[in-house]
PDB file of C-alpha atoms in Angstrom:
ATOM      1  CA  MET A   1     -98.987  70.163  -5.281  1.00 89.00           C
ATOM      2  CA  ARG A   2     -97.056  68.968  -8.313  1.00 96.00           C
ATOM      3  CA  SER A   3     -96.177  70.392 -11.705  1.00 98.00           C
ATOM      4  CA  GLN A   4     -98.231  69.116 -14.620  1.00 98.00           C
ATOM      5  CA  PHE A   5     -97.203  68.011 -18.090  1.00 98.00           C
ATOM      6  CA  ARG A   6     -98.667  70.395 -20.654  1.00 98.00           C
ATOM      7  CA  PRO A   7     -98.839  69.127 -24.252  1.00 97.00           C
ATOM      8  CA  CYS A   8     -98.136  71.150 -27.367  1.00 96.00           C
ATOM      9  CA  ILE A   9     -98.802  71.259 -31.097  1.00 96.00           C
ATOM     10  CA  ASP A  10     -96.242  73.437 -32.890  1.00 93.00           C
ATOM     11  CA  LEU A  11     -97.221  74.290 -36.464  1.00 95.00           C
ATOM     12  CA  HIS A  12     -94.941  75.461 -39.267  1.00 93.00           C
ATOM     13  CA  ASN A  13     -96.229  75.776 -42.834  1.00 93.00           C
ATOM     14  CA  GLY A  14     -99.278  73.767 -41.813  1.00 96.00           C
ATOM     15  CA  GLN A  15     -97.312  70.789 -40.496  1.00 95.00           C
ATOM     16  CA  VAL A  16     -96.706  69.640 -36.935  1.00 95.00           C
ATOM     17  CA  LYS A  17     -92.997  70.136 -36.254  1.00 88.00           C
ATOM     18  CA  GLN A  18     -90.464  70.357 -33.467  1.00 82.00           C
ATOM     19  CA  ILE A  19     -87.980  73.154 -34.139  1.00 76.00           C
ATOM     20  CA  VAL A  20     -84.777  74.194 -32.404  1.00 61.00           C
ATOM     21  CA  GLY A  21     -85.552  77.499 -30.710  1.00 53.00           C
ATOM     22  CA  GLY A  22     -83.900  80.555 -32.188  1.00 52.00           C
ATOM     23  CA  THR A  23     -83.358  79.046 -35.667  1.00 49.00           C
ATOM     24  CA  LEU A  24     -86.678  80.170 -37.137  1.00 57.00           C
ATOM     25  CA  HIS A  25     -86.217  83.229 -39.348  1.00 47.00           C
ATOM     26  CA  ASP A  26     -88.570  85.187 -41.584  1.00 53.00           C
ATOM     27  CA  THR A  27     -85.959  85.621 -44.304  1.00 48.00           C
ATOM     28  CA  ASP A  28     -83.200  83.026 -43.867  1.00 44.00           C
ATOM     29  CA  VAL A  29     -84.923  79.645 -44.146  1.00 49.00           C
ATOM     30  CA  LYS A  30     -81.584  77.863 -44.368  1.00 53.00           C
ATOM     31  CA  GLN A  31     -80.971  78.524 -40.667  1.00 56.00           C
ATOM     32  CA  LEU A  32     -84.035  76.514 -39.650  1.00 66.00           C
ATOM     33  CA  GLN A  33     -83.125  73.414 -37.634  1.00 74.00           C
ATOM     34  CA  THR A  34     -85.959  70.909 -37.363  1.00 77.00           C
ATOM     35  CA  ASN A  35     -85.955  67.970 -34.971  1.00 74.00           C
ATOM     36  CA  PHE A  36     -89.161  66.426 -36.269  1.00 80.00           C
ATOM     37  CA  VAL A  37     -91.735  66.774 -39.034  1.00 90.00           C
ATOM     38  CA  SER A  38     -94.894  64.760 -38.468  1.00 90.00           C
ATOM     39  CA  THR A  39     -96.696  62.738 -41.093  1.00 91.00           C
ATOM     40  CA  GLN A  40     -99.818  63.128 -38.953  1.00 96.00           C
ATOM     41  CA  PRO A  41    -102.105  66.191 -39.042  1.00 97.00           C
ATOM     42  CA  ALA A  42    -102.646  68.494 -36.100  1.00 97.00           C
ATOM     43  CA  GLU A  43    -105.974  66.904 -35.221  1.00 98.00           C
ATOM     44  CA  HIS A  44    -104.220  63.573 -34.617  1.00 98.00           C
ATOM     45  CA  TYR A  45    -102.401  65.092 -31.658  1.00 98.00           C
ATOM     46  CA  ALA A  46    -105.471  66.975 -30.458  1.00 98.00           C
ATOM     47  CA  ARG A  47    -107.404  63.705 -30.446  1.00 98.00           C
ATOM     48  CA  MET A  48    -104.587  62.017 -28.519  1.00 98.00           C
ATOM     49  CA  TYR A  49    -104.601  64.760 -25.878  1.00 98.00           C
ATOM     50  CA  LYS A  50    -108.380  64.567 -25.632  1.00 98.00           C
ATOM     51  CA  GLU A  51    -108.329  60.808 -25.117  1.00 98.00           C
ATOM     52  CA  SER A  52    -105.671  61.264 -22.415  1.00 98.00           C
ATOM     53  CA  GLY A  53    -107.672  63.991 -20.675  1.00 98.00           C
ATOM     54  CA  LEU A  54    -104.863  66.540 -20.916  1.00 98.00           C
ATOM     55  CA  LEU A  55    -105.791  70.182 -20.400  1.00 97.00           C
ATOM     56  CA  GLY A  56    -103.972  73.471 -20.881  1.00 97.00           C
ATOM     57  CA  GLY A  57    -101.930  72.459 -23.909  1.00 97.00           C
ATOM     58  CA  HIS A  58    -101.030  74.988 -26.540  1.00 97.00           C
ATOM     59  CA  VAL A  59    -101.169  75.202 -30.320  1.00 97.00           C
ATOM     60  CA  ILE A  60     -98.492  77.574 -31.606  1.00 94.00           C
ATOM     61  CA  MET A  61     -98.591  78.865 -35.182  1.00 95.00           C
ATOM     62  CA  LEU A  62     -95.014  79.588 -36.228  1.00 88.00           C
ATOM     63  CA  GLY A  63     -95.492  81.894 -39.186  1.00 88.00           C
ATOM     64  CA  PRO A  64     -98.148  81.846 -41.946  1.00 92.00           C
ATOM     65  CA  HIS A  65    -100.149  78.997 -43.526  1.00 95.00           C
ATOM     66  CA  ASN A  66    -101.124  77.423 -40.203  1.00 97.00           C
ATOM     67  CA  ASP A  67    -104.701  78.598 -39.667  1.00 98.00           C
ATOM     68  CA  THR A  68    -106.386  75.554 -41.198  1.00 98.00           C
ATOM     69  CA  SER A  69    -104.290  73.104 -39.180  1.00 98.00           C
ATOM     70  CA  ALA A  70    -104.869  75.059 -35.981  1.00 98.00           C
ATOM     71  CA  MET A  71    -108.610  75.164 -36.567  1.00 98.00           C
ATOM     72  CA  SER A  72    -108.718  71.399 -37.121  1.00 98.00           C
ATOM     73  CA  ALA A  73    -106.953  70.832 -33.793  1.00 98.00           C
ATOM     74  CA  LEU A  74    -109.321  73.174 -31.955  1.00 98.00           C
ATOM     75  CA  SER A  75    -112.428  71.612 -33.479  1.00 98.00           C
ATOM     76  CA  THR A  76    -111.169  68.158 -32.464  1.00 98.00           C
ATOM     77  CA  TYR A  77    -110.598  69.200 -28.847  1.00 98.00           C
ATOM     78  CA  PRO A  78    -112.610  72.399 -28.284  1.00 98.00           C
ATOM     79  CA  ASP A  79    -112.260  74.580 -25.199  1.00 98.00           C
ATOM     80  CA  ALA A  80    -109.189  72.652 -24.037  1.00 98.00           C
ATOM     81  CA  LEU A  81    -106.289  73.992 -26.118  1.00 98.00           C
ATOM     82  CA  GLN A  82    -104.779  77.460 -26.073  1.00 98.00           C
ATOM     83  CA  VAL A  83    -103.709  79.033 -29.358  1.00 98.00           C
ATOM     84  CA  GLY A  84    -100.896  81.466 -30.089  1.00 97.00           C
ATOM     85  CA  GLY A  85     -98.878  82.888 -32.955  1.00 94.00           C
ATOM     86  CA  GLY A  86     -99.978  86.063 -34.724  1.00 95.00           C
ATOM     87  CA  ILE A  87    -102.756  86.781 -32.231  1.00 98.00           C
ATOM     88  CA  ASN A  88    -103.873  90.411 -32.269  1.00 98.00           C
ATOM     89  CA  LEU A  89    -106.903  92.557 -31.580  1.00 98.00           C
ATOM     90  CA  SER A  90    -108.510  91.775 -34.938  1.00 98.00           C
ATOM     91  CA  ASN A  91    -108.438  87.968 -34.663  1.00 98.00           C
ATOM     92  CA  ALA A  92    -108.313  87.073 -30.946  1.00 98.00           C
ATOM     93  CA  GLN A  93    -112.071  86.713 -30.459  1.00 98.00           C
ATOM     94  CA  GLN A  94    -112.277  84.733 -33.700  1.00 98.00           C
ATOM     95  CA  TRP A  95    -109.892  82.122 -32.265  1.00 98.00           C
ATOM     96  CA  ILE A  96    -111.943  81.902 -29.082  1.00 98.00           C
ATOM     97  CA  ASP A  97    -115.033  81.363 -31.233  1.00 98.00           C
ATOM     98  CA  ARG A  98    -113.175  78.619 -33.115  1.00 98.00           C
ATOM     99  CA  GLY A  99    -112.711  76.674 -29.897  1.00 98.00           C
ATOM    100  CA  ALA A 100    -109.545  77.972 -28.250  1.00 98.00           C
ATOM    101  CA  SER A 101    -109.742  77.852 -24.465  1.00 98.00           C
ATOM    102  CA  LYS A 102    -107.459  80.896 -24.319  1.00 98.00           C
ATOM    103  CA  VAL A 103    -105.428  83.038 -26.690  1.00 98.00           C
ATOM    104  CA  ILE A 104    -101.688  83.488 -26.246  1.00 98.00           C
ATOM    105  CA  VAL A 105    -100.294  86.906 -27.126  1.00 97.00           C
ATOM    106  CA  THR A 106     -96.675  87.981 -27.584  1.00 90.00           C
ATOM    107  CA  SER A 107     -95.364  90.053 -30.463  1.00 93.00           C
ATOM    108  CA  TRP A 108     -98.483  92.201 -30.852  1.00 97.00           C
ATOM    109  CA  LEU A 109     -97.882  93.556 -27.334  1.00 98.00           C
ATOM    110  CA  PHE A 110     -94.471  94.873 -28.419  1.00 97.00           C
ATOM    111  CA  PRO A 111     -94.794  97.333 -31.329  1.00 97.00           C
ATOM    112  CA  ASP A 112     -91.250  98.100 -32.492  1.00 95.00           C
ATOM    113  CA  GLY A 113     -89.984  95.916 -29.655  1.00 96.00           C
ATOM    114  CA  LYS A 114     -91.409  98.151 -26.937  1.00 97.00           C
ATOM    115  CA  PHE A 115     -94.053  96.848 -24.543  1.00 98.00           C
ATOM    116  CA  SER A 116     -97.471  98.513 -24.783  1.00 98.00           C
ATOM    117  CA  MET A 117     -99.649  98.348 -21.689  1.00 98.00           C
ATOM    118  CA  ASP A 118    -102.365 100.043 -23.725  1.00 98.00           C
ATOM    119  CA  ARG A 119    -102.447  97.066 -26.101  1.00 98.00           C
ATOM    120  CA  LEU A 120    -102.622  94.637 -23.203  1.00 98.00           C
ATOM    121  CA  ASP A 121    -105.521  96.632 -21.767  1.00 98.00           C
ATOM    122  CA  GLN A 122    -107.322  96.463 -25.119  1.00 98.00           C
ATOM    123  CA  MET A 123    -106.804  92.717 -25.399  1.00 98.00           C
ATOM    124  CA  GLU A 124    -108.031  92.118 -21.861  1.00 98.00           C
ATOM    125  CA  LYS A 125    -111.149  94.156 -22.530  1.00 98.00           C
ATOM    126  CA  LEU A 126    -111.813  92.198 -25.723  1.00 98.00           C
ATOM    127  CA  VAL A 127    -111.439  88.578 -24.569  1.00 98.00           C
ATOM    128  CA  GLY A 128    -111.367  88.933 -20.781  1.00 98.00           C
ATOM    129  CA  ARG A 129    -108.570  88.218 -18.327  1.00 98.00           C
ATOM    130  CA  ALA A 130    -109.624  84.573 -17.922  1.00 98.00           C
ATOM    131  CA  LYS A 131    -109.141  83.914 -21.654  1.00 98.00           C
ATOM    132  CA  LEU A 132    -105.782  85.632 -21.983  1.00 98.00           C
ATOM    133  CA  VAL A 133    -102.261  84.163 -21.754  1.00 98.00           C
ATOM    134  CA  VAL A 134     -99.217  86.408 -22.088  1.00 98.00           C
ATOM    135  CA  ASP A 135     -96.218  84.730 -23.707  1.00 97.00           C
ATOM    136  CA  LEU A 136     -92.985  85.913 -22.090  1.00 97.00           C
ATOM    137  CA  SER A 137     -90.639  83.623 -23.990  1.00 94.00           C
ATOM    138  CA  CYS A 138     -87.159  84.918 -23.437  1.00 95.00           C
ATOM    139  CA  ARG A 139     -83.428  84.725 -24.009  1.00 94.00           C
ATOM    140  CA  ARG A 140     -80.747  85.025 -21.355  1.00 94.00           C
ATOM    141  CA  THR A 141     -78.229  87.848 -21.628  1.00 93.00           C
ATOM    142  CA  ASN A 142     -74.567  87.887 -20.656  1.00 92.00           C
ATOM    143  CA  THR A 143     -75.549  89.552 -17.387  1.00 91.00           C
ATOM    144  CA  GLY A 144     -77.781  86.613 -16.444  1.00 92.00           C
ATOM    145  CA  ASN A 145     -81.066  88.449 -16.959  1.00 96.00           C
ATOM    146  CA  TRP A 146     -83.891  87.147 -19.142  1.00 97.00           C
ATOM    147  CA  ILE A 147     -85.208  89.449 -21.868  1.00 97.00           C
ATOM    148  CA  VAL A 148     -88.521  88.782 -23.592  1.00 97.00           C
ATOM    149  CA  ALA A 149     -87.998  87.872 -27.254  1.00 94.00           C
ATOM    150  CA  MET A 150     -90.541  88.316 -30.054  1.00 89.00           C
ATOM    151  CA  ASN A 151     -90.819  87.602 -33.781  1.00 83.00           C
ATOM    152  CA  LYS A 152     -90.079  83.889 -33.468  1.00 71.00           C
ATOM    153  CA  TRP A 153     -87.615  84.695 -30.664  1.00 77.00           C
ATOM    154  CA  GLN A 154     -85.326  86.680 -32.995  1.00 82.00           C
ATOM    155  CA  THR A 155     -85.962  90.179 -31.643  1.00 90.00           C
ATOM    156  CA  LEU A 156     -85.192  91.168 -28.065  1.00 94.00           C
ATOM    157  CA  THR A 157     -87.748  93.550 -26.584  1.00 96.00           C
ATOM    158  CA  ASP A 158     -87.377  96.224 -23.916  1.00 97.00           C
ATOM    159  CA  MET A 159     -88.900  93.939 -21.249  1.00 98.00           C
ATOM    160  CA  GLN A 160     -86.832  92.121 -18.657  1.00 98.00           C
ATOM    161  CA  VAL A 161     -88.526  89.213 -16.890  1.00 98.00           C
ATOM    162  CA  SER A 162     -88.736  90.236 -13.233  1.00 98.00           C
ATOM    163  CA  LYS A 163     -91.007  90.067 -10.217  1.00 98.00           C
ATOM    164  CA  PRO A 164     -92.474  93.591 -10.653  1.00 98.00           C
ATOM    165  CA  VAL A 165     -93.155  92.927 -14.347  1.00 98.00           C
ATOM    166  CA  LEU A 166     -94.906  89.608 -13.707  1.00 98.00           C
ATOM    167  CA  GLU A 167     -96.966  91.088 -10.892  1.00 98.00           C
ATOM    168  CA  ALA A 168     -98.119  93.954 -13.119  1.00 98.00           C
ATOM    169  CA  LEU A 169     -98.976  91.756 -16.093  1.00 98.00           C
ATOM    170  CA  ALA A 170    -100.760  89.197 -13.916  1.00 98.00           C
ATOM    171  CA  LYS A 171    -103.507  91.723 -13.279  1.00 98.00           C
ATOM    172  CA  LYS A 172    -104.410  91.553 -16.968  1.00 98.00           C
ATOM    173  CA  CYS A 173    -104.068  87.849 -17.817  1.00 98.00           C
ATOM    174  CA  SER A 174    -104.686  84.447 -16.264  1.00 98.00           C
ATOM    175  CA  GLU A 175    -101.472  82.613 -17.244  1.00 98.00           C
ATOM    176  CA  PHE A 176     -97.951  83.055 -18.536  1.00 98.00           C
ATOM    177  CA  LEU A 177     -96.260  80.876 -21.138  1.00 98.00           C
ATOM    178  CA  VAL A 178     -92.469  81.040 -21.124  1.00 97.00           C
ATOM    179  CA  HIS A 179     -90.246  79.313 -23.665  1.00 93.00           C
ATOM    180  CA  ALA A 180     -86.570  79.421 -22.762  1.00 93.00           C
ATOM    181  CA  ALA A 181     -85.545  80.106 -26.355  1.00 88.00           C
ATOM    182  CA  ASP A 182     -81.850  79.414 -25.794  1.00 86.00           C
ATOM    183  CA  VAL A 183     -82.485  75.775 -24.821  1.00 81.00           C
ATOM    184  CA  GLU A 184     -85.725  75.137 -26.730  1.00 69.00           C
ATOM    185  CA  GLY A 185     -85.518  72.016 -28.867  1.00 62.00           C
ATOM    186  CA  LEU A 186     -82.038  71.021 -27.719  1.00 67.00           C
ATOM    187  CA  CYS A 187     -83.121  68.344 -25.205  1.00 73.00           C
ATOM    188  CA  ASN A 188     -80.090  69.154 -23.075  1.00 78.00           C
ATOM    189  CA  GLY A 189     -81.868  70.123 -19.876  1.00 90.00           C
ATOM    190  CA  ILE A 190     -84.144  72.869 -18.629  1.00 96.00           C
ATOM    191  CA  ASP A 191     -83.119  76.343 -17.484  1.00 96.00           C
ATOM    192  CA  GLU A 192     -83.390  75.602 -13.777  1.00 97.00           C
ATOM    193  CA  ASP A 193     -82.707  79.184 -12.721  1.00 97.00           C
ATOM    194  CA  LEU A 194     -85.574  80.444 -14.848  1.00 97.00           C
ATOM    195  CA  VAL A 195     -87.984  77.859 -13.415  1.00 98.00           C
ATOM    196  CA  VAL A 196     -87.063  78.926  -9.875  1.00 98.00           C
ATOM    197  CA  ALA A 197     -87.459  82.605 -10.765  1.00 98.00           C
ATOM    198  CA  LEU A 198     -90.849  82.107 -12.401  1.00 98.00           C
ATOM    199  CA  ALA A 199     -92.127  80.221  -9.358  1.00 98.00           C
ATOM    200  CA  GLU A 200     -90.948  82.959  -7.014  1.00 98.00           C
ATOM    201  CA  TRP A 201     -92.068  85.910  -9.112  1.00 98.00           C
ATOM    202  CA  SER A 202     -95.388  84.954 -10.698  1.00 98.00           C
ATOM    203  CA  PRO A 203     -98.674  85.237  -8.785  1.00 98.00           C
ATOM    204  CA  ILE A 204    -100.547  83.313 -11.507  1.00 98.00           C
ATOM    205  CA  PRO A 205    -100.008  79.914 -13.219  1.00 98.00           C
ATOM    206  CA  VAL A 206     -96.954  79.589 -15.466  1.00 98.00           C
ATOM    207  CA  THR A 207     -96.052  77.020 -18.081  1.00 98.00           C
ATOM    208  CA  TYR A 208     -92.350  76.655 -18.846  1.00 97.00           C
ATOM    209  CA  ALA A 209     -91.024  75.101 -22.066  1.00 95.00           C
ATOM    210  CA  GLY A 210     -87.518  74.384 -23.245  1.00 92.00           C
ATOM    211  CA  GLY A 211     -84.833  71.731 -22.934  1.00 91.00           C
ATOM    212  CA  ALA A 212     -86.721  68.910 -21.205  1.00 94.00           C
ATOM    213  CA  SER A 213     -84.765  65.689 -21.736  1.00 94.00           C
ATOM    214  CA  SER A 214     -86.072  63.221 -19.144  1.00 95.00           C
ATOM    215  CA  ILE A 215     -89.324  62.235 -17.489  1.00 96.00           C
ATOM    216  CA  ARG A 216     -87.527  63.176 -14.292  1.00 96.00           C
ATOM    217  CA  ASP A 217     -87.703  66.810 -15.417  1.00 97.00           C
ATOM    218  CA  LEU A 218     -91.338  66.796 -14.276  1.00 97.00           C
ATOM    219  CA  GLN A 219     -90.124  65.808 -10.825  1.00 97.00           C
ATOM    220  CA  LEU A 220     -87.326  68.385 -11.008  1.00 97.00           C
ATOM    221  CA  VAL A 221     -89.663  71.229 -12.000  1.00 98.00           C
ATOM    222  CA  THR A 222     -92.020  70.214  -9.195  1.00 98.00           C
ATOM    223  CA  LYS A 223     -89.132  70.428  -6.718  1.00 98.00           C
ATOM    224  CA  LEU A 224     -87.704  73.686  -8.071  1.00 98.00           C
ATOM    225  CA  SER A 225     -91.067  75.455  -8.294  1.00 98.00           C
ATOM    226  CA  LYS A 226     -92.908  73.692  -5.462  1.00 98.00           C
ATOM    227  CA  GLY A 227     -95.433  72.670  -8.087  1.00 98.00           C
ATOM    228  CA  ARG A 228     -96.195  76.238  -9.169  1.00 98.00           C
ATOM    229  CA  VAL A 229     -94.756  75.916 -12.690  1.00 98.00           C
ATOM    230  CA  ASP A 230     -96.003  73.409 -15.282  1.00 98.00           C
ATOM    231  CA  LEU A 231     -93.779  71.870 -17.954  1.00 98.00           C
ATOM    232  CA  THR A 232     -94.223  71.510 -21.693  1.00 96.00           C
ATOM    233  CA  ILE A 233     -92.207  68.723 -23.293  1.00 95.00           C
ATOM    234  CA  GLY A 234     -91.693  68.654 -27.053  1.00 90.00           C
ATOM    235  CA  SER A 235     -88.727  67.287 -28.984  1.00 88.00           C
ATOM    236  CA  ALA A 236     -87.778  64.640 -26.401  1.00 92.00           C
ATOM    237  CA  LEU A 237     -91.219  62.981 -26.594  1.00 95.00           C
ATOM    238  CA  ASP A 238     -91.643  59.734 -28.508  1.00 96.00           C
ATOM    239  CA  ILE A 239     -94.762  61.083 -30.246  1.00 97.00           C
ATOM    240  CA  PHE A 240     -92.495  63.732 -31.808  1.00 94.00           C
ATOM    241  CA  GLY A 241     -89.735  61.329 -32.793  1.00 92.00           C
ATOM    242  CA  GLY A 242     -87.834  61.648 -29.524  1.00 91.00           C
ATOM    243  CA  THR A 243     -86.195  58.779 -27.689  1.00 92.00           C
ATOM    244  CA  GLN A 244     -85.877  60.167 -24.174  1.00 93.00           C
ATOM    245  CA  ILE A 245     -89.455  60.479 -22.877  1.00 96.00           C
ATOM    246  CA  LYS A 246     -92.566  58.383 -23.400  1.00 97.00           C
ATOM    247  CA  TYR A 247     -95.817  60.262 -23.844  1.00 98.00           C
ATOM    248  CA  THR A 248     -97.650  57.640 -21.788  1.00 97.00           C
ATOM    249  CA  ASP A 249     -95.282  58.259 -18.873  1.00 97.00           C
ATOM    250  CA  CYS A 250     -96.172  61.959 -18.928  1.00 98.00           C
ATOM    251  CA  VAL A 251     -99.877  61.147 -18.903  1.00 98.00           C
ATOM    252  CA  GLU A 252     -99.321  58.762 -15.988  1.00 97.00           C
ATOM    253  CA  TRP A 253     -97.393  61.465 -14.111  1.00 97.00           C
ATOM    254  CA  ASN A 254    -100.351  63.832 -14.432  1.00 97.00           C
ATOM    255  CA  ARG A 255    -102.713  61.184 -13.141  1.00 96.00           C
ATOM    256  CA  THR A 256    -100.664  59.740 -10.279  1.00 95.00           C
ATOM    257  CA  GLY A 257     -97.459  61.740  -9.773  1.00 95.00           C
ATOM    258  CA  CYS A 258     -95.499  58.516 -10.280  1.00 92.00           C
ATOM    259  CA  LEU A 259     -92.439  58.017 -12.450  1.00 91.00           C
ATOM    260  CA  PRO A 260     -91.949  54.783 -14.435  1.00 89.00           C
ATOM    261  CA  THR A 261     -90.914  51.886 -12.219  1.00 74.00           C
ATOM    262  CA  GLU A 262     -87.887  51.099 -14.364  1.00 55.00           C
ATOM    263  CA  LEU A 263     -86.198  54.411 -13.501  1.00 51.00           C
TER     264      LEU A 263
END
């Protein structure tokens, strides 16, 4: 059993971008640090993932003005991409109908920063457990614990990532998505401790994102998680302007489990 590469399409103001985690603000746009802004539309990447046979990727809408781009990606590769960002009870089924394989929910589950099991129950009843991904993207505190962060990772919630929490939530959803917000977009290495914890604590599939800087990180995540945690790679990929990881190598890893011979 080996960890899989999971692709992504991050949207900001309708464009495909790679953003440094934790710099996206609702009010202070000057703090935004962007690694990459694509000249290609979202459907270009969806088509690429379709041609490569990649499944379980996610389209994340970072703020407003992204619906049209997200819909174009989903229509290009229907029933294969998950969608997240602003998902709530009023629009979740609409995104499924538009071609999302699953909906990813975060901030709506935390009114005023406090987790609502009632809201999770409502969402599960609406779209079904099999179509629901809970995003537990988090930031690490000074005590070494991980706290779920919402509102573009700017607001810490009352939820600590832990084994009891993951076990309880897993009864209501089919996957977790976890961005390590402190290392997201920095390409300086993954949060190895978090990968180990997620593998040990979660009874359902988990996709980790944040800090990947080498094709060997797929091998590392496989070792750390015993293949139970998948890896999303963004800013380091050549298709997003990166220089450290070739997209074709990630596709080959998924197919064969082999790293490039030149390594």
